[in-house]
Amino acid sequence: MRLPTSVANIVSAAMIMMLFGAGSTWGQAVPPKMGAVGDSLLDEHFDQSGFSGISLDYSRNAIQLMVDAGKIDAGPTGNWGGTRGTGYEYNWALAGSTTESMIGSDQHTNLASQAASAGVAKAVIVIGSNDLFPFPAAVGNNTSTLAVTALPQSSYESIYFGLATTAEIDAFASAAVARVSLAATTLRNAGIDVVVATAPEYGIAPLTEFLYPVGLGRERIDAVMGQYNRDATDELTQNVGVPVVDLYTMTKDIWGDNLNPKETFEIGGVEIDLNGTAGVDFRDYLQLPLPPGVITDDTPDAFTHDGIHPNTIVNGMFANLFMTAFNSEYGDNFSLFTEPEMLANASGDLVYTGDTITNALGGKTYANYVVSAVAVPEPSTLAMSCLASAAVVGMVVRRRHRNRRRETLSR
């Protein structure tokens, strides 16, 4: 039997996808379309300003690094407005977002709609850190307000000083988990391959240590964030059916904890200053007038000038973590950034002397931070191939049925 051309084309496409996979070298000759939902860890640095209104455009985050390397297609930049600002078309993440404002601004539904309208096939979610935002209003020229979900005003301080009740903490974690679950479910139901990251805690940031110097108090905050991350991981992997990357634990393995902080971390044999802030002292930028100095990522400093956001060199590790999860959980074939490439992304002056990240992480690899879904995810490419195969099988069954009927009638 010879299949009609249109059906044969569908079968051929289905067979190619099943044999090679959308994540194979064949499938990723054209970078997959990837969107983002969340906060400043995903919002483009060229579309963000740190304290005193100084742009972060001298540095790049994980999404930008993957776009610039041709690993993903996040869409063109444009004057979109809304949470996208002037960033990439498929990146709805907005600096300062909480789980509540992420849902309220429709980041998740806007990206989900682009599965059909633009062919977005993959998404990363990083959200939750700002639900426990430590910084008071009006630091320098920054007008951010305390943004805490489901806890009373000044709740960061109430947890820091050990005054928050168990009921308040449980309510915070429950509300935040429900929101990230809603976002992941919405994207997954749209046929998008989703990877969600646990939320890092602000206690590792130089500005947080400066404003809240008691390590034990910051550890109380960390315990609450840890509760949220554990609950969110269970909900996402067991009930929603999407994998999680444990960015929270990775940041602790890099920076240490609030009672035993680390000072340096080696990437490519280069010692990264874990308290360094883009070649300047962040404290000089908490008030006007601004000091002289060159702010840059052309330095082995872990943070940008505001003492909050990770600098380019660290974001290379975050990008690798996301890509590792897509490779292992959805069958993609992203090539990770090598350690020489990570150094080069930040500076041409940092000299590679050997791979050192695994050793610096205590023997862990990126795969050790990936938590697989208990329920098997349904990648958009797999769904397409299954639908095509089902259509072919159904057509063959119907045709055989008609042939048998003709034979019966002719007897």
Coordinates of N, CA and C in Angstrom, one line a residue, residues 300-381:
P300 N 37.0 38.6 38.2 CA 36.6 37.4 38.8 C 35.7 37.7 40.0
D301 N 34.7 38.5 39.9 CA 33.8 38.8 41.0 C 32.4 38.1 40.8
A302 N 31.9 37.5 41.9 CA 30.7 36.7 41.7 C 29.4 37.6 41.6
F303 N 29.4 38.8 42.0 CA 28.2 39.6 42.0 C 28.4 40.9 41.1
T304 N 27.2 41.5 40.7 CA 27.2 42.7 40.0 C 27.4 43.8 41.1
H305 N 27.5 45.1 40.6 CA 27.8 46.2 41.5 C 26.8 46.4 42.7
D306 N 25.6 45.9 42.5 CA 24.5 46.1 43.6 C 24.6 45.1 44.7
G307 N 25.5 44.1 44.6 CA 25.7 43.2 45.7 C 24.6 42.2 45.8
I308 N 23.7 42.1 44.8 CA 22.6 41.2 44.8 C 22.6 40.1 43.7
H309 N 22.8 40.7 42.5 CA 22.6 39.8 41.3 C 24.0 39.1 40.9
P310 N 23.9 37.8 40.6 CA 25.1 37.1 40.2 C 25.7 37.7 38.9
N311 N 27.0 37.8 38.8 CA 27.7 38.3 37.6 C 27.8 37.2 36.6
T312 N 28.2 37.6 35.4 CA 28.3 36.8 34.2 C 28.9 35.4 34.5
I313 N 30.0 35.4 35.1 CA 30.8 34.1 35.2 C 30.0 33.1 36.0
V314 N 29.2 33.5 37.0 CA 28.4 32.5 37.8 C 27.2 32.1 37.0
N315 N 26.6 33.0 36.3 CA 25.4 32.7 35.5 C 25.7 31.6 34.4
G316 N 27.0 31.5 34.1 CA 27.3 30.4 33.2 C 27.0 29.0 33.8
M317 N 27.2 28.9 35.1 CA 26.9 27.7 35.8 C 25.4 27.5 35.9
F318 N 24.7 28.5 36.1 CA 23.2 28.4 36.1 C 22.7 27.9 34.8
A319 N 23.2 28.5 33.7 CA 22.8 28.1 32.3 C 23.1 26.6 32.1
N320 N 24.2 26.2 32.5 CA 24.6 24.7 32.4 C 23.6 23.8 33.2
L321 N 23.2 24.3 34.3 CA 22.3 23.5 35.1 C 20.9 23.4 34.4
F322 N 20.4 24.5 33.9 CA 19.2 24.4 33.1 C 19.3 23.4 31.9
M323 N 20.4 23.6 31.2 CA 20.5 22.7 30.0 C 20.7 21.3 30.3
T324 N 21.4 21.0 31.4 CA 21.6 19.6 31.9 C 20.2 19.0 32.1
A325 N 19.3 19.7 32.8 CA 17.9 19.2 33.0 C 17.2 18.9 31.7
F326 N 17.3 19.8 30.8 CA 16.6 19.6 29.5 C 17.2 18.3 28.8
N327 N 18.5 18.2 28.9 CA 19.1 17.0 28.3 C 18.6 15.7 28.9
S328 N 18.6 15.6 30.2 CA 18.4 14.4 30.9 C 16.9 14.1 31.0
E329 N 16.0 15.1 31.1 CA 14.6 14.9 31.3 C 13.8 15.0 30.1
Y330 N 14.2 15.6 29.0 CA 13.5 15.8 27.8 C 14.2 15.3 26.5
G331 N 15.4 14.7 26.7 CA 16.1 14.1 25.6 C 16.7 15.2 24.7
D332 N 17.0 16.4 25.2 CA 17.7 17.4 24.4 C 19.2 17.1 24.3
N333 N 19.9 17.8 23.5 CA 21.3 17.6 23.4 C 22.1 18.9 23.4
F334 N 21.7 19.8 24.4 CA 22.4 21.0 24.5 C 23.9 20.8 24.9
S335 N 24.8 21.5 24.3 CA 26.2 21.5 24.7 C 26.4 22.5 25.8
L336 N 26.9 22.0 26.9 CA 27.1 22.9 28.0 C 28.3 23.8 27.8
F337 N 28.3 24.9 28.5 CA 29.5 25.8 28.4 C 30.7 25.1 29.1
T338 N 31.8 25.1 28.4 CA 33.0 24.6 29.0 C 33.5 25.6 30.0
E339 N 34.4 25.2 30.9 CA 35.0 26.2 31.8 C 35.8 27.3 31.1
P340 N 36.6 27.0 30.1 CA 37.2 28.1 29.3 C 36.2 29.1 28.7
E341 N 35.1 28.5 28.2 CA 34.1 29.4 27.6 C 33.4 30.3 28.7
M342 N 33.2 29.7 29.9 CA 32.7 30.5 31.0 C 33.6 31.7 31.4
L343 N 34.9 31.4 31.4 CA 35.8 32.5 31.7 C 35.8 33.5 30.6
A344 N 35.7 33.1 29.4 CA 35.8 34.0 28.2 C 34.5 34.8 28.1
N345 N 33.3 34.2 28.6 CA 32.1 35.0 28.6 C 32.2 36.2 29.4
A346 N 33.0 36.1 30.5 CA 33.1 37.2 31.4 C 34.2 38.1 31.1
S347 N 35.3 37.6 30.6 CA 36.6 38.4 30.5 C 37.5 37.7 29.6
G348 N 38.3 38.4 28.8 CA 39.3 37.9 28.0 C 40.6 37.8 28.7
D349 N 40.7 38.2 30.0 CA 41.9 38.3 30.8 C 42.0 37.2 31.8
L350 N 41.0 36.4 32.0 CA 41.0 35.3 33.0 C 41.6 34.1 32.3
V351 N 42.7 33.6 32.9 CA 43.5 32.5 32.2 C 43.0 31.1 32.8
Y352 N 42.5 30.3 31.9 CA 42.1 29.0 32.2 C 43.3 28.1 32.5
T353 N 43.3 27.3 33.6 CA 44.4 26.4 33.9 C 43.9 25.0 34.1
G354 N 42.6 24.7 34.0 CA 42.1 23.4 34.1 C 40.7 23.4 34.7
D355 N 39.9 22.3 34.5 CA 38.6 22.2 35.0 C 38.6 22.1 36.5
T356 N 37.9 22.9 37.2 CA 37.9 22.8 38.7 C 36.5 22.9 39.4
I357 N 35.4 23.0 38.6 CA 34.1 23.2 39.1 C 33.6 22.0 39.9
T358 N 33.8 20.8 39.4 CA 33.3 19.6 40.1 C 34.0 19.5 41.4
N359 N 35.3 19.7 41.5 CA 36.0 19.6 42.7 C 35.6 20.7 43.7
A360 N 35.3 21.9 43.2 CA 34.9 23.0 44.0 C 33.5 22.8 44.6
L361 N 32.7 22.0 43.9 CA 31.3 21.6 44.3 C 31.4 20.4 45.2
G362 N 32.5 19.9 45.7 CA 32.6 18.8 46.5 C 32.4 17.5 45.8
G363 N 32.7 17.4 44.5 CA 32.6 16.2 43.7 C 31.3 16.1 43.0
K364 N 30.4 17.1 43.1 CA 29.1 17.0 42.4 C 29.2 17.5 41.0
T365 N 28.4 17.0 40.1 CA 28.2 17.5 38.8 C 26.9 18.2 38.7
Y366 N 26.6 18.8 37.5 CA 25.3 19.4 37.4 C 24.2 18.4 37.5
A367 N 24.4 17.2 37.1 CA 23.3 16.2 37.1 C 22.9 15.9 38.6
N368 N 23.8 16.1 39.5 CA 23.4 15.9 40.9 C 22.4 16.9 41.5
Y369 N 22.1 18.0 40.7 CA 21.2 19.0 41.2 C 19.8 18.9 40.4
V370 N 19.7 17.9 39.6 CA 18.4 17.7 38.8 C 17.6 16.7 39.6
V371 N 16.3 17.0 39.9 CA 15.3 16.2 40.5 C 14.3 15.8 39.4
S372 N 14.3 14.5 39.1 CA 13.4 14.1 38.0 C 11.9 14.0 38.5
A373 N 11.0 14.2 37.5 CA 9.6 14.1 37.8 C 9.2 12.7 38.0
V374 N 8.4 12.4 39.0 CA 7.8 11.1 39.2 C 6.9 10.7 38.1
A375 N 6.0 11.7 37.8 CA 5.1 11.5 36.6 C 5.9 11.9 35.4
V376 N 5.9 11.0 34.4 CA 6.7 11.2 33.2 C 6.2 12.5 32.5
P377 N 7.1 13.4 32.2 CA 6.7 14.6 31.4 C 6.3 14.2 30.0
E378 N 5.5 15.1 29.4 CA 5.1 14.9 28.1 C 5.6 16.0 27.2
P379 N 6.9 15.9 26.7 CA 7.5 16.9 25.9 C 6.6 17.2 24.7
S380 N 6.6 18.4 24.2 CA 5.8 18.8 23.0 C 6.2 17.9 21.8
T381 N 7.5 17.7 21.7 CA 7.9 16.9 20.5 C 7.5 15.5 20.6

